PDB file of C-alpha atoms and ligand atoms in Angstrom:
ATOM      1  CA  MET A   1      -0.118   0.035   0.036  1.00  0.00           C
ATOM      2  CA  ASP A   2       1.773   3.295  -0.956  1.00  0.00           C
ATOM      3  CA  VAL A   3      -0.088   5.473   1.385  1.00  0.00           C
ATOM      4  CA  GLU A   4       2.545   8.242   0.588  1.00  0.00           C
ATOM      5  CA  ARG A   5       0.050   9.402  -2.166  1.00  0.00           C
ATOM      6  CA  TYR A   6      -1.856  10.796   0.309  1.00  0.00           C
ATOM      7  CA  ARG A   7       0.693  13.162   1.650  1.00  0.00           C
ATOM      8  CA  VAL A   8       0.537  16.686   0.926  1.00  0.00           C
ATOM      9  CA  PRO A   9       3.793  17.916  -0.689  1.00  0.00           C
ATOM     10  CA  PRO A  10       5.182  20.984   1.235  1.00  0.00           C
ATOM     11  CA  GLY A  11       4.130  24.096  -0.834  1.00  0.00           C
ATOM     12  CA  SER A  12       1.321  22.634  -2.704  1.00  0.00           C
ATOM     13  CA  ARG A  13      -1.960  24.166  -3.055  1.00  0.00           C
ATOM     14  CA  VAL A  14      -4.631  21.927  -1.907  1.00  0.00           C
ATOM     15  CA  GLU A  15      -8.038  22.038  -3.290  1.00  0.00           C
ATOM     16  CA  LEU A  16     -10.226  19.444  -1.583  1.00  0.00           C
ATOM     17  CA  SER A  17     -12.634  18.978  -4.392  1.00  0.00           C
ATOM     18  CA  GLU A  18      -9.541  17.315  -6.126  1.00  0.00           C
ATOM     19  CA  TRP A  19      -9.294  14.486  -3.370  1.00  0.00           C
ATOM     20  CA  ASP A  20     -11.980  11.982  -3.416  1.00  0.00           C
ATOM     21  CA  PRO A  21     -13.370  10.761   0.128  1.00  0.00           C
ATOM     22  CA  GLU A  22     -14.612   7.592  -1.249  1.00  0.00           C
ATOM     23  CA  ASP A  23     -11.250   6.967  -2.951  1.00  0.00           C
ATOM     24  CA  GLN A  24      -9.788   3.326  -1.962  1.00  0.00           C
ATOM     25  CA  GLN A  25      -7.568   2.542  -4.812  1.00  0.00           C
ATOM     26  CA  LEU A  26      -4.808   0.967  -2.589  1.00  0.00           C
ATOM     27  CA  TYR A  27      -7.106  -1.620  -1.576  1.00  0.00           C
ATOM     28  CA  ASN A  28      -9.447  -3.342  -3.789  1.00  0.00           C
ATOM     29  CA  GLY A  29     -11.057  -5.894  -1.412  1.00  0.00           C
ATOM     30  CA  SER A  30     -14.421  -5.983   0.129  1.00  0.00           C
ATOM     31  CA  LYS A  31     -15.555  -3.986   3.448  1.00  0.00           C
ATOM     32  CA  GLU A  32     -15.161  -7.227   5.471  1.00  0.00           C
ATOM     33  CA  LYS A  33     -11.639  -7.933   3.872  1.00  0.00           C
ATOM     34  CA  GLY A  34     -10.455  -4.559   4.593  1.00  0.00           C
ATOM     35  CA  LYS A  35     -11.546  -4.939   8.135  1.00  0.00           C
ATOM     36  CA  LYS A  36      -9.598  -7.988   8.635  1.00  0.00           C
ATOM     37  CA  ALA A  37      -6.267  -6.669   7.147  1.00  0.00           C
ATOM     38  CA  LEU A  38      -6.085  -4.310   9.736  1.00  0.00           C
ATOM     39  CA  LEU A  39      -5.603  -6.931  12.458  1.00  0.00           C
ATOM     40  CA  PRO A  40      -2.051  -7.662  11.291  1.00  0.00           C
ATOM     41  CA  LEU A  41      -1.317  -4.224  11.315  1.00  0.00           C
ATOM     42  CA  ASN A  42      -2.353  -3.722  14.675  1.00  0.00           C
ATOM     43  CA  ARG A  43      -0.558  -6.203  16.147  1.00  0.00           C
ATOM     44  CA  ARG A  44       2.544  -4.798  14.255  1.00  0.00           C
ATOM     45  CA  LEU A  45       1.850  -1.684  15.872  1.00  0.00           C
ATOM     46  CA  GLU A  46       1.599  -3.104  19.267  1.00  0.00           C
ATOM     47  CA  THR A  47       5.207  -4.510  18.658  1.00  0.00           C
ATOM     48  CA  LEU A  48       6.557  -1.151  17.368  1.00  0.00           C
ATOM     49  CA  GLN A  49       5.138   0.577  20.295  1.00  0.00           C
ATOM     50  CA  GLU A  50       6.696  -1.468  22.792  1.00  0.00           C
ATOM     51  CA  LEU A  51      10.123  -0.927  21.105  1.00  0.00           C
ATOM     52  CA  LEU A  52       9.444   2.798  21.068  1.00  0.00           C
ATOM     53  CA  TYR A  53       8.790   2.418  24.973  1.00  0.00           C
ATOM     54  CA  ALA A  54      11.570   0.320  25.740  1.00  0.00           C
ATOM     55  CA  GLU A  55      14.282   1.939  24.012  1.00  0.00           C
ATOM     56  CA  ASN A  56      13.000   5.239  25.320  1.00  0.00           C
ATOM     57  CA  LYS A  57      14.386   7.814  22.832  1.00  0.00           C
ATOM     58  CA  HIS A  58      11.703   8.940  20.464  1.00  0.00           C
ATOM     59  CA  ARG A  59       8.486  10.382  20.619  1.00  0.00           C
ATOM     60  CA  LEU A  60       5.464  10.118  18.185  1.00  0.00           C
ATOM     61  CA  LEU A  61       2.829  12.652  18.009  1.00  0.00           C
ATOM     62  CA  VAL A  62      -0.369  11.906  15.831  1.00  0.00           C
ATOM     63  CA  VAL A  63      -2.611  14.679  15.002  1.00  0.00           C
ATOM     64  CA  LEU A  64      -6.456  14.129  14.128  1.00  0.00           C
ATOM     65  CA  GLN A  65      -8.581  16.712  12.488  1.00  0.00           C
ATOM     66  CA  GLY A  66     -11.662  16.741  10.343  1.00  0.00           C
ATOM     67  CA  ALA A  67     -15.295  17.951  10.419  1.00  0.00           C
ATOM     68  CA  ASP A  68     -17.739  16.615  13.028  1.00  0.00           C
ATOM     69  CA  THR A  69     -18.401  12.828  12.463  1.00  0.00           C
ATOM     70  CA  ALA A  70     -15.400  12.565  10.267  1.00  0.00           C
ATOM     71  CA  GLY A  71     -14.422   9.792  12.731  1.00  0.00           C
ATOM     72  CA  LYS A  72     -11.689  11.130  14.798  1.00  0.00           C
ATOM     73  CA  ASP A  73     -12.852   9.012  17.924  1.00  0.00           C
ATOM     74  CA  GLY A  74     -13.321   5.739  15.632  1.00  0.00           C
ATOM     75  CA  THR A  75      -9.758   5.982  14.002  1.00  0.00           C
ATOM     76  CA  ILE A  76      -8.089   6.243  17.460  1.00  0.00           C
ATOM     77  CA  ARG A  77     -10.160   3.347  18.806  1.00  0.00           C
ATOM     78  CA  HIS A  78      -9.295   1.139  15.805  1.00  0.00           C
ATOM     79  CA  VAL A  79      -6.218   1.821  14.786  1.00  0.00           C
ATOM     80  CA  PHE A  80      -4.785   1.842  18.366  1.00  0.00           C
ATOM     81  CA  GLU A  81      -6.725  -1.566  19.381  1.00  0.00           C
ATOM     82  CA  GLY A  82      -4.673  -3.886  21.437  1.00  0.00           C
ATOM     83  CA  VAL A  83      -1.804  -1.563  21.959  1.00  0.00           C
ATOM     84  CA  ASN A  84      -0.380  -1.238  25.596  1.00  0.00           C
ATOM     85  CA  PRO A  85      -1.971   1.687  27.252  1.00  0.00           C
ATOM     86  CA  GLN A  86       0.919   2.362  29.183  1.00  0.00           C
ATOM     87  CA  GLY A  87       2.939   4.779  26.891  1.00  0.00           C
ATOM     88  CA  VAL A  88      -0.044   5.856  24.792  1.00  0.00           C
ATOM     89  CA  LYS A  89      -1.916   9.205  25.626  1.00  0.00           C
ATOM     90  CA  VAL A  90      -5.013  10.748  23.854  1.00  0.00           C
ATOM     91  CA  ALA A  91      -5.386  14.403  24.235  1.00  0.00           C
ATOM     92  CA  SER A  92      -8.585  16.203  23.235  1.00  0.00           C
ATOM     93  CA  PHE A  93      -8.806  19.611  22.660  1.00  0.00           C
ATOM     94  CA  LYS A  94     -12.381  21.253  23.245  1.00  0.00           C
ATOM     95  CA  VAL A  95     -13.543  24.689  23.456  1.00  0.00           C
ATOM     96  CA  PRO A  96     -10.687  26.317  25.629  1.00  0.00           C
ATOM     97  CA  THR A  97     -11.362  27.115  29.417  1.00  0.00           C
ATOM     98  CA  PRO A  98     -10.488  30.699  30.678  1.00  0.00           C
ATOM     99  CA  VAL A  99      -7.355  29.508  32.175  1.00  0.00           C
ATOM    100  CA  GLU A 100      -6.299  28.345  28.652  1.00  0.00           C
ATOM    101  CA  LEU A 101      -7.484  31.537  27.243  1.00  0.00           C
ATOM    102  CA  ALA A 102      -5.851  33.477  29.338  1.00  0.00           C
ATOM    103  CA  HIS A 103      -2.369  32.059  27.780  1.00  0.00           C
ATOM    104  CA  ASP A 104      -1.191  31.748  24.292  1.00  0.00           C
ATOM    105  CA  TYR A 105      -2.992  29.405  22.128  1.00  0.00           C
ATOM    106  CA  LEU A 106       0.086  26.609  22.271  1.00  0.00           C
ATOM    107  CA  TRP A 107       0.455  26.961  25.937  1.00  0.00           C
ATOM    108  CA  ARG A 108      -2.308  23.850  26.373  1.00  0.00           C
ATOM    109  CA  VAL A 109      -0.905  21.852  23.340  1.00  0.00           C
ATOM    110  CA  HIS A 110       2.907  22.048  24.381  1.00  0.00           C
ATOM    111  CA  GLN A 111       2.001  20.666  27.786  1.00  0.00           C
ATOM    112  CA  GLN A 112       0.654  17.409  26.313  1.00  0.00           C
ATOM    113  CA  MET A 113       3.308  16.512  23.959  1.00  0.00           C
ATOM    114  CA  PRO A 114       4.847  13.185  24.195  1.00  0.00           C
ATOM    115  CA  GLY A 115       7.888  12.582  26.339  1.00  0.00           C
ATOM    116  CA  ARG A 116      10.595  10.053  25.212  1.00  0.00           C
ATOM    117  CA  GLY A 117       9.036   6.702  24.389  1.00  0.00           C
ATOM    118  CA  GLU A 118       5.758   7.926  24.434  1.00  0.00           C
ATOM    119  CA  ILE A 119       2.925   8.210  21.787  1.00  0.00           C
ATOM    120  CA  VAL A 120       0.280  11.118  22.213  1.00  0.00           C
ATOM    121  CA  ILE A 121      -2.556  11.217  19.585  1.00  0.00           C
ATOM    122  CA  PHE A 122      -4.376  14.749  19.256  1.00  0.00           C
ATOM    123  CA  ASN A 123      -8.083  14.557  19.147  1.00  0.00           C
ATOM    124  CA  ARG A 124      -8.250  17.985  17.625  1.00  0.00           C
ATOM    125  CA  SER A 125      -5.446  20.213  18.353  1.00  0.00           C
ATOM    126  CA  HIS A 126      -3.664  23.597  18.072  1.00  0.00           C
ATOM    127  CA  TYR A 127      -5.115  23.654  14.170  1.00  0.00           C
ATOM    128  CA  GLU A 128      -8.684  24.441  15.956  1.00  0.00           C
ATOM    129  CA  ASP A 129      -6.823  27.889  16.148  1.00  0.00           C
ATOM    130  CA  VAL A 130      -6.928  28.104  12.207  1.00  0.00           C
ATOM    131  CA  LEU A 131     -10.206  26.555  11.849  1.00  0.00           C
ATOM    132  CA  VAL A 132     -12.973  27.205  14.158  1.00  0.00           C
ATOM    133  CA  VAL A 133     -11.466  30.334  15.343  1.00  0.00           C
ATOM    134  CA  ARG A 134     -10.993  31.359  11.455  1.00  0.00           C
ATOM    135  CA  VAL A 135     -14.730  30.513  10.485  1.00  0.00           C
ATOM    136  CA  HIS A 136     -16.366  31.958  13.402  1.00  0.00           C
ATOM    137  CA  ASN A 137     -13.917  35.139  13.616  1.00  0.00           C
ATOM    138  CA  LEU A 138     -13.126  34.470  17.339  1.00  0.00           C
ATOM    139  CA  VAL A 139     -10.070  36.789  16.907  1.00  0.00           C
ATOM    140  CA  ALA A 140      -9.009  39.272  14.376  1.00  0.00           C
ATOM    141  CA  GLY A 141      -7.979  38.191  11.087  1.00  0.00           C
ATOM    142  CA  GLU A 142      -4.207  39.191  11.097  1.00  0.00           C
ATOM    143  CA  VAL A 143      -4.120  37.293  14.540  1.00  0.00           C
ATOM    144  CA  TRP A 144      -5.132  33.931  13.131  1.00  0.00           C
ATOM    145  CA  GLN A 145      -3.432  34.808   9.411  1.00  0.00           C
ATOM    146  CA  ARG A 146       0.094  34.807  11.095  1.00  0.00           C
ATOM    147  CA  ARG A 147      -0.761  31.605  13.370  1.00  0.00           C
ATOM    148  CA  TYR A 148       0.324  29.110  10.103  1.00  0.00           C
ATOM    149  CA  GLU A 149       3.980  30.556  10.318  1.00  0.00           C
ATOM    150  CA  GLN A 150       3.770  30.311  14.164  1.00  0.00           C
ATOM    151  CA  ILE A 151       2.510  26.703  14.023  1.00  0.00           C
ATOM    152  CA  ASN A 152       5.224  25.512  11.447  1.00  0.00           C
ATOM    153  CA  ALA A 153       7.815  27.293  13.555  1.00  0.00           C
ATOM    154  CA  PHE A 154       6.723  25.512  16.672  1.00  0.00           C
ATOM    155  CA  GLU A 155       6.213  21.769  14.689  1.00  0.00           C
ATOM    156  CA  ALA A 156       9.698  22.520  13.499  1.00  0.00           C
ATOM    157  CA  MET A 157      11.235  23.265  16.669  1.00  0.00           C
ATOM    158  CA  LEU A 158       9.501  19.942  18.130  1.00  0.00           C
ATOM    159  CA  ALA A 159      11.134  18.049  15.144  1.00  0.00           C
ATOM    160  CA  ASP A 160      14.357  19.151  15.736  1.00  0.00           C
ATOM    161  CA  GLU A 161      14.264  17.980  19.439  1.00  0.00           C
ATOM    162  CA  GLY A 162      13.092  14.364  18.334  1.00  0.00           C
ATOM    163  CA  THR A 163       9.625  14.070  17.978  1.00  0.00           C
ATOM    164  CA  THR A 164       8.047  12.697  14.878  1.00  0.00           C
ATOM    165  CA  ILE A 165       4.690  14.481  13.636  1.00  0.00           C
ATOM    166  CA  LEU A 166       1.984  12.737  11.536  1.00  0.00           C
ATOM    167  CA  LYS A 167      -0.785  14.931  10.872  1.00  0.00           C
ATOM    168  CA  PHE A 168      -4.048  13.261   9.420  1.00  0.00           C
ATOM    169  CA  PHE A 169      -6.985  15.169   7.886  1.00  0.00           C
ATOM    170  CA  LEU A 170      -9.993  13.006   7.847  1.00  0.00           C
ATOM    171  CA  HIS A 171     -11.461  13.944   4.583  1.00  0.00           C
ATOM    172  CA  ILE A 172     -15.747  13.332   4.203  1.00  0.00           C
ATOM    173  CA  SER A 173     -18.132  14.250   1.779  1.00  0.00           C
ATOM    174  CA  LYS A 174     -20.967  16.642   2.959  1.00  0.00           C
ATOM    175  CA  GLU A 175     -23.400  13.804   1.860  1.00  0.00           C
ATOM    176  CA  GLU A 176     -21.344  11.495   4.270  1.00  0.00           C
ATOM    177  CA  GLN A 177     -21.515  13.989   7.110  1.00  0.00           C
ATOM    178  CA  LYS A 178     -25.660  14.199   6.550  1.00  0.00           C
ATOM    179  CA  LYS A 179     -25.862  10.292   6.496  1.00  0.00           C
ATOM    180  CA  ARG A 180     -24.005  10.029   9.807  1.00  0.00           C
ATOM    181  CA  LEU A 181     -25.911  12.873  11.531  1.00  0.00           C
ATOM    182  CA  GLU A 182     -28.895  11.222  10.805  1.00  0.00           C
ATOM    183  CA  GLU A 183     -27.792   7.902  12.047  1.00  0.00           C
ATOM    184  CA  ARG A 184     -26.860   9.980  15.644  1.00  0.00           C
ATOM    185  CA  LEU A 185     -30.543  11.244  15.356  1.00  0.00           C
ATOM    186  CA  THR A 186     -32.278   7.705  14.799  1.00  0.00           C
ATOM    187  CA  ASP A 187     -29.769   5.174  16.462  1.00  0.00           C
ATOM    188  CA  ARG A 188     -30.349   4.509  20.381  1.00  0.00           C
ATOM    189  CA  LYS A 189     -26.786   3.995  21.018  1.00  0.00           C
ATOM    190  CA  LYS A 190     -25.476   6.964  19.133  1.00  0.00           C
ATOM    191  CA  GLN A 191     -28.205   9.496  19.856  1.00  0.00           C
ATOM    192  CA  TRP A 192     -25.469  10.847  22.889  1.00  0.00           C
ATOM    193  CA  LYS A 193     -23.298  11.973  20.216  1.00  0.00           C
ATOM    194  CA  PHE A 194     -25.887  14.008  18.415  1.00  0.00           C
ATOM    195  CA  SER A 195     -25.196  17.944  18.968  1.00  0.00           C
ATOM    196  CA  ARG A 196     -27.237  20.540  17.747  1.00  0.00           C
ATOM    197  CA  GLY A 197     -24.215  22.599  17.491  1.00  0.00           C
ATOM    198  CA  ASP A 198     -22.629  20.189  15.060  1.00  0.00           C
ATOM    199  CA  LEU A 199     -25.806  21.207  12.918  1.00  0.00           C
ATOM    200  CA  ALA A 200     -24.835  24.925  13.136  1.00  0.00           C
ATOM    201  CA  GLU A 201     -21.126  23.922  12.059  1.00  0.00           C
ATOM    202  CA  ARG A 202     -22.631  21.969   9.122  1.00  0.00           C
ATOM    203  CA  GLN A 203     -24.183  25.505   7.970  1.00  0.00           C
ATOM    204  CA  HIS A 204     -20.506  26.569   7.774  1.00  0.00           C
ATOM    205  CA  TRP A 205     -19.237  23.791   5.401  1.00  0.00           C
ATOM    206  CA  ASP A 206     -17.877  25.936   2.590  1.00  0.00           C
ATOM    207  CA  ARG A 207     -15.739  28.323   4.993  1.00  0.00           C
ATOM    208  CA  TYR A 208     -14.716  25.497   6.868  1.00  0.00           C
ATOM    209  CA  THR A 209     -13.516  23.664   3.332  1.00  0.00           C
ATOM    210  CA  GLU A 210     -11.722  27.191   2.850  1.00  0.00           C
ATOM    211  CA  ALA A 211      -9.750  27.033   6.253  1.00  0.00           C
ATOM    212  CA  TYR A 212      -8.990  23.442   5.937  1.00  0.00           C
ATOM    213  CA  GLU A 213      -7.448  24.097   2.278  1.00  0.00           C
ATOM    214  CA  ALA A 214      -5.437  26.983   3.927  1.00  0.00           C
ATOM    215  CA  MET A 215      -4.372  24.794   6.731  1.00  0.00           C
ATOM    216  CA  LEU A 216      -3.391  21.832   4.352  1.00  0.00           C
ATOM    217  CA  SER A 217      -1.558  24.217   1.937  1.00  0.00           C
ATOM    218  CA  LYS A 218       0.499  26.207   4.248  1.00  0.00           C
ATOM    219  CA  THR A 219       1.419  23.719   7.060  1.00  0.00           C
ATOM    220  CA  SER A 220       2.263  20.505   5.267  1.00  0.00           C
ATOM    221  CA  THR A 221       6.074  20.518   5.813  1.00  0.00           C
ATOM    222  CA  ALA A 222       8.802  17.803   5.303  1.00  0.00           C
ATOM    223  CA  GLN A 223       9.160  17.211   8.985  1.00  0.00           C
ATOM    224  CA  ALA A 224       5.272  17.386  10.046  1.00  0.00           C
ATOM    225  CA  PRO A 225       3.344  16.374   6.748  1.00  0.00           C
ATOM    226  CA  TRP A 226      -0.221  16.253   6.644  1.00  0.00           C
ATOM    227  CA  TYR A 227      -2.123  13.351   4.944  1.00  0.00           C
ATOM    228  CA  ILE A 228      -5.721  13.759   3.407  1.00  0.00           C
ATOM    229  CA  VAL A 229      -7.514  10.815   4.310  1.00  0.00           C
ATOM    230  CA  PRO A 230     -10.200   9.623   2.275  1.00  0.00           C
ATOM    231  CA  ALA A 231     -12.550   8.746   5.236  1.00  0.00           C
ATOM    232  CA  ASN A 232     -15.911   8.158   3.806  1.00  0.00           C
ATOM    233  CA  ARG A 233     -15.348   4.388   4.240  1.00  0.00           C
ATOM    234  CA  LYS A 234     -14.296   3.844   7.856  1.00  0.00           C
ATOM    235  CA  TRP A 235     -12.300   0.542   7.135  1.00  0.00           C
ATOM    236  CA  TYR A 236     -10.309   2.019   4.533  1.00  0.00           C
ATOM    237  CA  ARG A 237      -9.313   5.379   6.573  1.00  0.00           C
ATOM    238  CA  ASN A 238      -8.122   2.945   9.448  1.00  0.00           C
ATOM    239  CA  LEU A 239      -5.854   0.988   7.057  1.00  0.00           C
ATOM    240  CA  VAL A 240      -4.374   4.537   5.752  1.00  0.00           C
ATOM    241  CA  VAL A 241      -3.854   5.697   9.026  1.00  0.00           C
ATOM    242  CA  SER A 242      -2.524   2.842  10.447  1.00  0.00           C
ATOM    243  CA  GLN A 243       0.068   2.064   7.535  1.00  0.00           C
ATOM    244  CA  VAL A 244       1.355   5.620   7.683  1.00  0.00           C
ATOM    245  CA  ILE A 245       1.957   5.128  11.495  1.00  0.00           C
ATOM    246  CA  LEU A 246       3.704   2.018  10.773  1.00  0.00           C
ATOM    247  CA  ALA A 247       5.934   3.201   7.792  1.00  0.00           C
ATOM    248  CA  ALA A 248       7.087   6.155  10.243  1.00  0.00           C
ATOM    249  CA  LEU A 249       7.900   3.765  13.211  1.00  0.00           C
ATOM    250  CA  GLU A 250       9.924   1.312  10.956  1.00  0.00           C
ATOM    251  CA  ARG A 251      11.874   4.385   9.481  1.00  0.00           C
ATOM    252  CA  LEU A 252      13.109   5.401  13.264  1.00  0.00           C
ATOM    253  CA  GLU A 253      14.925   1.993  13.152  1.00  0.00           C
ATOM    254  CA  MET A 254      14.539   1.178  16.858  1.00  0.00           C
ATOM    255  CA  ARG A 255      16.418  -1.257  18.777  1.00  0.00           C
ATOM    256  CA  TYR A 256      16.064  -2.755  22.169  1.00  0.00           C
ATOM    257  CA  PRO A 257      18.507  -1.215  24.644  1.00  0.00           C
ATOM    258  CA  GLU A 258      21.434  -3.038  25.207  1.00  0.00           C
ATOM    259  CA  PRO A 259      21.224  -5.000  28.496  1.00  0.00           C
ATOM    260  CA  GLU A 260      23.405  -4.750  31.209  1.00  0.00           C
ATOM    261  CA  SER A 261      26.949  -6.453  30.843  1.00  0.00           C
ATOM    262  CA  GLY A 262      27.297  -9.842  32.722  1.00  0.00           C
ATOM    263  CA  LEU A 263      23.689 -11.093  32.638  1.00  0.00           C
ATOM    264  CA  ASP A 264      24.547 -14.435  31.248  1.00  0.00           C
ATOM    265  CA  ALA A 265      26.297 -15.108  34.683  1.00  0.00           C
ATOM    266  CA  VAL A 266      23.302 -14.121  36.673  1.00  0.00           C
ATOM    267  CA  VAL A 267      21.769 -16.887  38.700  1.00  0.00           C
ATOM    268  CA  ILE A 268      18.077 -16.204  39.932  1.00  0.00           C
ATOM    269  CA  GLU A 269      18.001 -18.524  43.277  1.00  0.00           C
TER     270      GLU A 269
HETATM  271  P1  ADP B   1     -15.609  16.548  19.939  1.00  0.00           P
HETATM  272  O1  ADP B   1     -14.247  16.579  19.611  1.00  0.00           O
HETATM  273  O2  ADP B   1     -15.954  15.172  20.307  1.00  0.00           O
HETATM  274  O3  ADP B   1     -16.495  17.127  18.648  1.00  0.00           O
HETATM  275  P2  ADP B   1     -17.227  18.420  21.547  1.00  0.00           P
HETATM  276  O4  ADP B   1     -18.316  18.272  21.058  1.00  0.00           O
HETATM  277  O5  ADP B   1     -16.815  18.849  22.727  1.00  0.00           O
HETATM  278  O6  ADP B   1     -16.084  17.273  21.417  1.00  0.00           O
HETATM  279  O7  ADP B   1     -16.295  19.779  20.420  1.00  0.00           O
HETATM  280  C1  ADP B   1     -15.159  20.198  20.948  1.00  0.00           C
HETATM  281  C2  ADP B   1     -15.606  21.609  20.543  1.00  0.00           C
HETATM  282  O8  ADP B   1     -14.401  22.560  20.806  1.00  0.00           O
HETATM  283  C3  ADP B   1     -15.360  21.707  18.707  1.00  0.00           C
HETATM  284  O9  ADP B   1     -16.355  22.308  18.356  1.00  0.00           O
HETATM  285  C4  ADP B   1     -14.287  22.464  18.706  1.00  0.00           C
HETATM  286  O10 ADP B   1     -14.352  23.341  17.456  1.00  0.00           O
HETATM  287  C5  ADP B   1     -13.886  23.274  19.874  1.00  0.00           C
HETATM  288  N1  ADP B   1     -12.578  23.910  20.107  1.00  0.00           N
HETATM  289  C6  ADP B   1     -11.570  23.025  20.066  1.00  0.00           C
HETATM  290  N2  ADP B   1     -10.529  24.010  20.182  1.00  0.00           N
HETATM  291  C7  ADP B   1     -11.030  25.276  20.038  1.00  0.00           C
HETATM  292  C8  ADP B   1     -10.504  26.613  20.091  1.00  0.00           C
HETATM  293  N3  ADP B   1      -8.960  26.691  20.276  1.00  0.00           N
HETATM  294  N4  ADP B   1     -11.404  27.674  20.201  1.00  0.00           N
HETATM  295  C9  ADP B   1     -12.550  27.296  19.975  1.00  0.00           C
HETATM  296  N5  ADP B   1     -13.236  26.152  19.986  1.00  0.00           N
HETATM  297  C10 ADP B   1     -12.256  25.161  19.914  1.00  0.00           C
END
């Protein structure tokens, strides 16, 4: 699976209408087979995460963004299934609290960054500060406009200091969102997820699309690339995200730490 086709090359101009959310060209099996294909990837991630933890050298940050119902929660649940919870953390970013608002917008984000040997998954992120904030004019135009460069500089610093950064935009169509919101309205087990606020955000679909396009065009860098994941099919979305993470971990060429010397002479009584 050459998932690199979903990576946004630095400096390119993204038009989301050119990216098909239904795409599944890297896997032409059925949904059932696609779901099964994730299982060995889960096991591989489990092994690599253990190695990351044992080596205690690298840090991995996974950023998830996407419209409401795009599947941020489902991606976390499926891609990280079976991975040892020790050493993996999810950080969700909601409407900022008064304390968070009293600081700069990267303050709350920086505190959640992975330490050595850790994986942290961002469910929403500092990118909300150029998305919801831009769409709703929560700060002046010149304030959000300069954030793209600030974010690039921030992520470059993190990468220079040893954090691997992978950013995923879960790309669904407006039609697919309608279907998923309708399911939330009618399915007793999904009603808890329904929020009238999501309907209000849906009214701003076109302005969000512009904001996503600007984010993807301006902040996909060699050190912290964006991947545009076709996400109308959940199983395909999971396969793509999982493969990108696995490939990045493989590139780290991790090794178990050298044991203490003289272990072969140790006798356990
Ligand atoms: P979920 O992530 O599951 O949708 P919520 O329904 O609580 O969780 O939504 C979180 C909300 O917080 C989103 O509407 C998001 O846009 C908002 N949010 C996140 N970060 C910021 C921010 N920096 N400024 C304003 N709103 C934000």
